[in-house]
mmCIF file of C-alpha atoms in Angstrom:
data_model
loop_
_atom_site.group_PDB
_atom_site.id
_atom_site.type_symbol
_atom_site.label_atom_id
_atom_site.label_comp_id
_atom_site.label_asym_id
_atom_site.label_seq_id
_atom_site.Cartn_x
_atom_site.Cartn_y
_atom_site.Cartn_z
ATOM 1 C CA MET A 1 1.389 128.803 109.966
ATOM 2 C CA LEU A 2 2.273 132.472 110.359
ATOM 3 C CA THR A 3 5.080 133.536 108.029
ATOM 4 C CA ASP A 4 5.449 137.300 108.481
ATOM 5 C CA ILE A 5 8.886 136.946 110.134
ATOM 6 C CA ASP A 6 11.848 137.370 107.757
ATOM 7 C CA LEU A 7 13.693 134.026 107.913
ATOM 8 C CA SER A 8 16.524 134.884 105.509
ATOM 9 C CA GLU A 9 19.000 135.068 108.404
ATOM 10 C CA TYR A 10 18.434 131.371 109.019
ATOM 11 C CA ASP A 11 18.934 129.924 105.526
ATOM 12 C CA ASP A 12 22.533 128.824 106.194
ATOM 13 C CA PRO A 13 22.575 126.813 109.458
ATOM 14 C CA ARG A 14 26.270 125.918 109.459
ATOM 15 C CA HIS A 15 27.421 129.504 109.141
ATOM 16 C CA TYR A 16 24.758 130.602 111.598
ATOM 17 C CA ASP A 17 26.280 128.323 114.248
ATOM 18 C CA LEU A 18 29.754 129.549 113.360
ATOM 19 C CA GLU A 19 28.615 133.125 113.861
ATOM 20 C CA ASN A 20 26.461 132.417 116.929
ATOM 21 C CA PRO A 21 28.091 129.721 119.083
ATOM 22 C CA LEU A 22 26.757 128.932 122.533
ATOM 23 C CA GLY A 23 28.273 131.195 125.174
ATOM 24 C CA ALA A 24 27.605 131.926 128.820
ATOM 25 C CA GLU A 25 23.890 131.346 128.284
ATOM 26 C CA LYS A 26 24.605 127.609 128.050
ATOM 27 C CA THR A 27 25.503 127.303 131.733
ATOM 28 C CA PHE A 28 22.570 129.499 132.757
ATOM 29 C CA PHE A 29 19.969 127.382 130.975
ATOM 30 C CA LEU A 30 21.540 124.040 131.891
ATOM 31 C CA ASP A 31 21.404 125.088 135.544
ATOM 32 C CA LEU A 32 17.675 125.684 135.078
ATOM 33 C CA VAL A 33 17.223 122.220 133.567
ATOM 34 C CA GLU A 34 19.082 120.681 136.492
ATOM 35 C CA GLY A 35 16.715 122.446 138.895
ATOM 36 C CA THR A 36 13.451 121.756 137.082
ATOM 37 C CA GLY A 37 13.959 118.468 135.286
ATOM 38 C CA GLY A 38 12.063 117.663 132.131
ATOM 39 C CA PRO A 39 10.464 117.488 129.765
ATOM 40 C CA GLY A 40 11.803 120.702 128.245
ATOM 41 C CA LEU A 41 10.611 122.962 125.446
ATOM 42 C CA ASP A 42 13.075 125.024 123.388
ATOM 43 C CA VAL A 43 11.116 127.784 121.639
ATOM 44 C CA ALA A 44 12.716 129.098 118.414
ATOM 45 C CA CYS A 45 15.372 126.414 118.867
ATOM 46 C CA GLY A 46 17.336 127.129 115.692
ATOM 47 C CA THR A 47 19.870 124.366 115.002
ATOM 48 C CA GLY A 48 19.181 122.739 118.348
ATOM 49 C CA LEU A 49 22.528 123.480 119.992
ATOM 50 C CA LEU A 50 20.955 124.132 123.383
ATOM 51 C CA ALA A 51 18.163 121.556 123.041
ATOM 52 C CA GLY A 52 20.819 118.937 122.351
ATOM 53 C CA GLU A 53 22.855 119.988 125.360
ATOM 54 C CA MET A 54 19.788 119.782 127.605
ATOM 55 C CA ALA A 55 19.111 116.223 126.461
ATOM 56 C CA ARG A 56 22.778 115.173 126.477
ATOM 57 C CA CYS A 57 23.607 116.487 129.952
ATOM 58 C CA PHE A 58 20.474 115.417 131.829
ATOM 59 C CA GLY A 59 18.771 112.796 129.680
ATOM 60 C CA VAL A 60 15.521 114.763 129.641
ATOM 61 C CA GLU A 61 13.158 114.688 126.708
ATOM 62 C CA VAL A 62 13.224 117.966 124.792
ATOM 63 C CA THR A 63 10.978 119.365 122.082
ATOM 64 C CA GLY A 64 12.401 122.111 119.886
ATOM 65 C CA ILE A 65 10.145 124.286 117.738
ATOM 66 C CA ASP A 66 11.228 126.686 115.013
ATOM 67 C CA LEU A 67 9.876 128.213 111.798
ATOM 68 C CA SER A 68 13.020 127.682 109.724
ATOM 69 C CA ALA A 69 13.078 124.402 107.810
ATOM 70 C CA PRO A 70 16.851 124.582 107.080
ATOM 71 C CA MET A 71 17.655 125.121 110.759
ATOM 72 C CA LEU A 72 15.454 122.208 111.822
ATOM 73 C CA SER A 73 16.917 119.919 109.160
ATOM 74 C CA HIS A 74 20.404 120.673 110.452
ATOM 75 C CA ALA A 75 19.241 120.162 114.038
ATOM 76 C CA ARG A 76 17.854 116.715 113.215
ATOM 77 C CA ASP A 77 21.094 115.742 111.476
ATOM 78 C CA MET A 78 23.091 116.759 114.555
ATOM 79 C CA SER A 79 20.838 115.228 117.225
ATOM 80 C CA GLY A 80 21.763 111.592 116.642
ATOM 81 C CA ASP A 81 19.991 109.335 119.134
ATOM 82 C CA LEU A 82 19.363 112.080 121.696
ATOM 83 C CA PRO A 83 15.781 112.294 123.062
ATOM 84 C CA VAL A 84 15.020 115.479 121.114
ATOM 85 C CA THR A 85 12.036 116.022 118.818
ATOM 86 C CA TYR A 86 11.987 118.931 116.381
ATOM 87 C CA VAL A 87 8.753 120.466 115.124
ATOM 88 C CA GLN A 88 8.279 123.214 112.533
ATOM 89 C CA ALA A 89 5.906 125.651 114.173
ATOM 90 C CA ASP A 90 5.345 129.334 114.840
ATOM 91 C CA CYS A 91 6.037 130.211 118.476
ATOM 92 C CA ARG A 92 2.892 132.371 118.501
ATOM 93 C CA ASP A 93 0.607 129.609 117.329
ATOM 94 C CA PHE A 94 1.640 126.043 118.164
ATOM 95 C CA ASP A 95 -0.164 123.099 119.700
ATOM 96 C CA LEU A 96 1.818 120.195 121.142
ATOM 97 C CA PRO A 97 0.438 117.135 122.972
ATOM 98 C CA GLU A 98 2.540 117.590 126.096
ATOM 99 C CA TRP A 99 3.026 119.811 129.141
ATOM 100 C CA TYR A 100 6.547 120.900 129.996
ATOM 101 C CA ALA A 101 8.418 121.574 133.225
ATOM 102 C CA LEU A 102 10.604 124.200 131.563
ATOM 103 C CA ALA A 103 10.352 126.324 128.425
ATOM 104 C CA ILE A 104 13.266 128.420 127.197
ATOM 105 C CA MET A 105 13.721 130.958 124.412
ATOM 106 C CA THR A 106 17.212 132.272 123.751
ATOM 107 C CA GLY A 107 19.425 133.705 121.009
ATOM 108 C CA HIS A 108 17.426 136.949 121.362
ATOM 109 C CA ALA A 109 14.660 135.251 119.369
ATOM 110 C CA PHE A 110 12.154 137.080 121.579
ATOM 111 C CA GLN A 111 13.034 140.290 119.731
ATOM 112 C CA ASN A 112 11.433 138.923 116.561
ATOM 113 C CA MET A 113 8.099 139.568 118.281
ATOM 114 C CA ILE A 114 7.392 142.965 116.713
ATOM 115 C CA THR A 115 3.984 143.822 118.186
ATOM 116 C CA ASP A 116 2.347 143.468 121.590
ATOM 117 C CA ASP A 117 -0.057 140.991 120.011
ATOM 118 C CA ASP A 118 2.934 138.881 118.903
ATOM 119 C CA VAL A 119 4.325 138.866 122.433
ATOM 120 C CA ILE A 120 1.000 138.054 124.084
ATOM 121 C CA SER A 121 0.393 135.220 121.616
ATOM 122 C CA LEU A 122 3.866 133.832 122.377
ATOM 123 C CA PHE A 123 3.432 134.113 126.143
ATOM 124 C CA ARG A 124 -0.035 132.552 126.144
ATOM 125 C CA CYS A 125 1.047 129.715 123.882
ATOM 126 C CA VAL A 126 4.034 128.902 126.107
ATOM 127 C CA TYR A 127 1.851 129.267 129.215
ATOM 128 C CA LYS A 128 -0.661 126.758 127.809
ATOM 129 C CA HIS A 129 2.109 124.178 127.339
ATOM 130 C CA LEU A 130 3.630 124.478 130.827
ATOM 131 C CA GLN A 131 2.815 122.226 133.746
ATOM 132 C CA PRO A 132 1.377 124.074 136.774
ATOM 133 C CA GLY A 133 4.466 125.455 138.480
ATOM 134 C CA GLY A 134 6.442 125.182 135.243
ATOM 135 C CA HIS A 135 9.051 127.798 134.379
ATOM 136 C CA PHE A 136 9.719 129.970 131.328
ATOM 137 C CA ALA A 137 13.039 131.739 130.764
ATOM 138 C CA PHE A 138 14.004 134.083 127.922
ATOM 139 C CA GLU A 139 16.207 137.083 127.250
ATOM 140 C CA THR A 140 16.226 140.279 125.214
ATOM 141 C CA ARG A 141 18.802 142.999 124.677
ATOM 142 C CA ASN A 142 18.549 145.912 127.097
ATOM 143 C CA PRO A 143 17.475 148.963 125.049
ATOM 144 C CA SER A 144 19.042 151.417 127.497
ATOM 145 C CA ALA A 145 22.460 149.783 126.966
ATOM 146 C CA SER A 146 22.155 149.289 123.186
ATOM 147 C CA ALA A 147 23.548 151.655 120.548
ATOM 148 C CA LEU A 148 20.267 152.386 118.779
ATOM 149 C CA VAL A 149 21.091 155.098 116.241
ATOM 150 C CA SER A 150 18.390 156.163 113.785
ATOM 151 C CA SER A 151 20.294 154.855 110.772
ATOM 152 C CA CYS A 152 23.665 153.412 109.861
ATOM 153 C CA SER A 153 24.904 152.728 106.329
ATOM 154 C CA ARG A 154 26.789 149.558 105.466
ATOM 155 C CA THR A 155 29.755 149.169 107.803
ATOM 156 C CA PHE A 156 32.104 146.346 108.820
ATOM 157 C CA TYR A 157 30.486 144.090 111.402
ATOM 158 C CA ARG A 158 32.735 141.104 112.077
ATOM 159 C CA ARG A 159 35.052 138.510 110.523
ATOM 160 C CA LEU A 160 33.995 134.916 111.054
ATOM 161 C CA PRO A 161 36.472 132.201 112.017
ATOM 162 C CA ARG A 162 37.833 130.535 108.905
ATOM 163 C CA SER A 163 35.838 127.499 107.784
ATOM 164 C CA ALA A 164 36.206 124.949 105.014
ATOM 165 C CA GLU A 165 34.407 127.364 102.692
ATOM 166 C CA GLY A 166 36.886 130.185 103.362
ATOM 167 C CA ALA A 167 36.958 133.412 105.355
ATOM 168 C CA ILE A 168 33.711 135.380 105.709
ATOM 169 C CA ILE A 169 33.567 139.162 106.182
ATOM 170 C CA CYS A 170 30.286 140.497 107.565
ATOM 171 C CA SER A 171 28.983 144.035 107.174
ATOM 172 C CA ILE A 172 25.691 145.484 108.359
ATOM 173 C CA ALA A 173 23.311 148.403 107.803
ATOM 174 C CA ARG A 174 20.730 149.444 110.388
ATOM 175 C CA ASP A 175 17.624 151.619 110.501
ATOM 176 C CA TYR A 176 16.028 152.197 113.917
ATOM 177 C CA ASP A 177 12.489 153.546 114.331
ATOM 178 C CA SER A 178 12.397 154.967 117.860
ATOM 179 C CA SER A 179 8.611 155.483 117.729
ATOM 180 C CA GLN A 180 8.106 151.723 117.358
ATOM 181 C CA ALA A 181 11.351 150.624 119.068
ATOM 182 C CA VAL A 182 12.002 148.483 115.985
ATOM 183 C CA LEU A 183 15.374 147.961 114.314
ATOM 184 C CA ASP A 184 15.515 146.880 110.660
ATOM 185 C CA TYR A 185 18.856 145.445 109.634
ATOM 186 C CA LYS A 186 20.550 144.027 106.561
ATOM 187 C CA VAL A 187 23.683 141.864 106.666
ATOM 188 C CA TRP A 188 26.148 141.108 103.856
ATOM 189 C CA ARG A 189 28.402 138.057 104.260
ATOM 190 C CA GLU A 190 31.188 137.956 101.688
ATOM 191 C CA ASN A 191 33.510 135.011 101.099
ATOM 192 C CA THR A 192 36.886 136.653 100.581
ATOM 193 C CA GLU A 193 38.194 133.698 98.548
ATOM 194 C CA THR A 194 35.292 133.056 96.167
ATOM 195 C CA GLY A 195 33.772 136.541 96.128
ATOM 196 C CA GLN A 196 30.333 135.060 96.752
ATOM 197 C CA GLU A 197 28.057 137.237 98.862
ATOM 198 C CA ARG A 198 24.951 136.300 100.799
ATOM 199 C CA VAL A 199 22.496 139.010 101.855
ATOM 200 C CA SER A 200 19.927 138.599 104.620
ATOM 201 C CA GLY A 201 18.044 140.774 107.062
ATOM 202 C CA GLY A 202 15.416 141.029 109.721
ATOM 203 C CA ARG A 203 13.576 143.123 112.306
ATOM 204 C CA LEU A 204 14.114 143.335 116.048
ATOM 205 C CA ARG A 205 12.039 145.050 118.711
ATOM 206 C CA PHE A 206 13.559 146.547 121.861
ATOM 207 C CA LEU A 207 10.958 146.418 124.623
ATOM 208 C CA THR A 208 11.602 148.016 127.994
ATOM 209 C CA ASP A 209 11.585 146.113 131.269
ATOM 210 C CA ASP A 210 8.299 147.742 132.311
ATOM 211 C CA GLU A 211 6.656 146.764 129.027
ATOM 212 C CA ILE A 212 7.741 143.143 129.323
ATOM 213 C CA ARG A 213 6.582 142.920 132.925
ATOM 214 C CA GLY A 214 3.153 144.199 131.911
ATOM 215 C CA LEU A 215 2.832 141.706 129.048
ATOM 216 C CA LEU A 216 3.898 138.785 131.257
ATOM 217 C CA LYS A 217 1.251 139.748 133.779
ATOM 218 C CA ARG A 218 -1.420 139.951 131.058
ATOM 219 C CA ALA A 219 -0.517 136.408 129.980
ATOM 220 C CA GLY A 220 -0.869 135.069 133.530
ATOM 221 C CA PHE A 221 2.801 134.544 134.363
ATOM 222 C CA GLN A 222 4.295 135.214 137.777
ATOM 223 C CA LEU A 223 7.629 136.992 137.376
ATOM 224 C CA GLN A 224 10.266 135.535 139.668
ATOM 225 C CA LEU A 225 13.586 137.138 138.747
ATOM 226 C CA VAL A 226 15.133 139.504 136.199
ATOM 227 C CA TYR A 227 18.882 139.439 135.585
ATOM 228 C CA GLY A 228 21.131 141.815 133.704
ATOM 229 C CA ASP A 229 23.633 139.234 132.455
ATOM 230 C CA TRP A 230 24.324 135.510 132.374
ATOM 231 C CA ASN A 231 26.191 135.716 135.696
ATOM 232 C CA ARG A 232 22.820 136.490 137.321
ATOM 233 C CA ASP A 233 23.788 140.036 138.259
ATOM 234 C CA SER A 234 20.930 142.441 138.967
ATOM 235 C CA LEU A 235 19.459 144.397 136.063
ATOM 236 C CA THR A 236 20.711 147.982 135.728
ATOM 237 C CA ASP A 237 20.509 150.603 132.970
ATOM 238 C CA TYR A 238 23.955 149.428 131.841
ATOM 239 C CA SER A 239 23.246 145.697 131.788
ATOM 240 C CA PRO A 240 23.659 144.166 128.313
ATOM 241 C CA GLU A 241 20.750 141.753 128.744
ATOM 242 C CA MET A 242 17.333 141.543 130.348
ATOM 243 C CA ILE A 243 16.879 137.893 131.346
ATOM 244 C CA TYR A 244 13.477 136.842 132.665
ATOM 245 C CA LEU A 245 12.587 133.825 134.778
ATOM 246 C CA CYS A 246 8.862 133.423 135.282
ATOM 247 C CA GLN A 247 6.450 130.728 136.404
ATOM 248 C CA LYS A 248 3.000 129.388 135.644
ATOM 249 C CA PRO A 249 1.136 129.431 139.000
ATOM 250 C CA TYR A 250 0.477 126.104 140.694
ATOM 251 C CA SER A 251 -3.093 127.309 141.173
ATOM 252 C CA ASP A 252 -3.692 127.015 137.418
ATOM 253 C CA MET A 253 -4.650 123.350 137.428
#
């Protein structure tokens, strides 16, 4: 199993969900499930919020894969009797005994793919697990609409909704390497009542639309649509997201 991705951001599943609840992407992906049916594959599924919704709303079988053991443990606890199976695996190197009608990757997990080799390995692995005609949908932040400054010292980021553990204040420091289009970040989460502080971090890559199109083509995918937001508006330089819907050709049988 490949372990070069920093997983410290995912050590606290409950607070992760509090900080990253499902938003407009939920409707977008559930609409895809309604159109394609199952079985479904949720790549880098985290705590299984979306995988669970796919199974709950449509009764389809869903497999969720993720590298983080704490996230998967929480996902299993929350899934109940839903037809969801969780597997600890690297999205660049997994082997499952099933073909899927739909694969999704959300939460900007795609940006953890730091090199072209990472991306190609991801795309080819997903491609291998899709039925002929199967679909793959994922999103990444639009670099032309992102505030990518070269460096930023620790600054206030956000205040989380109060939980049973108390109020959490988040601050963040960033360091962006424009030559590699890679952002290194560090996050401090301080409990204002206990004074306890948790520190985590990670790396994100900001690929351009042209680069992603080229990598999808290399992996064999047919690109169908690219959206700029979850309302399915067209991609522009000012769009916050780049959302890709692609397909494995029916001819690949």
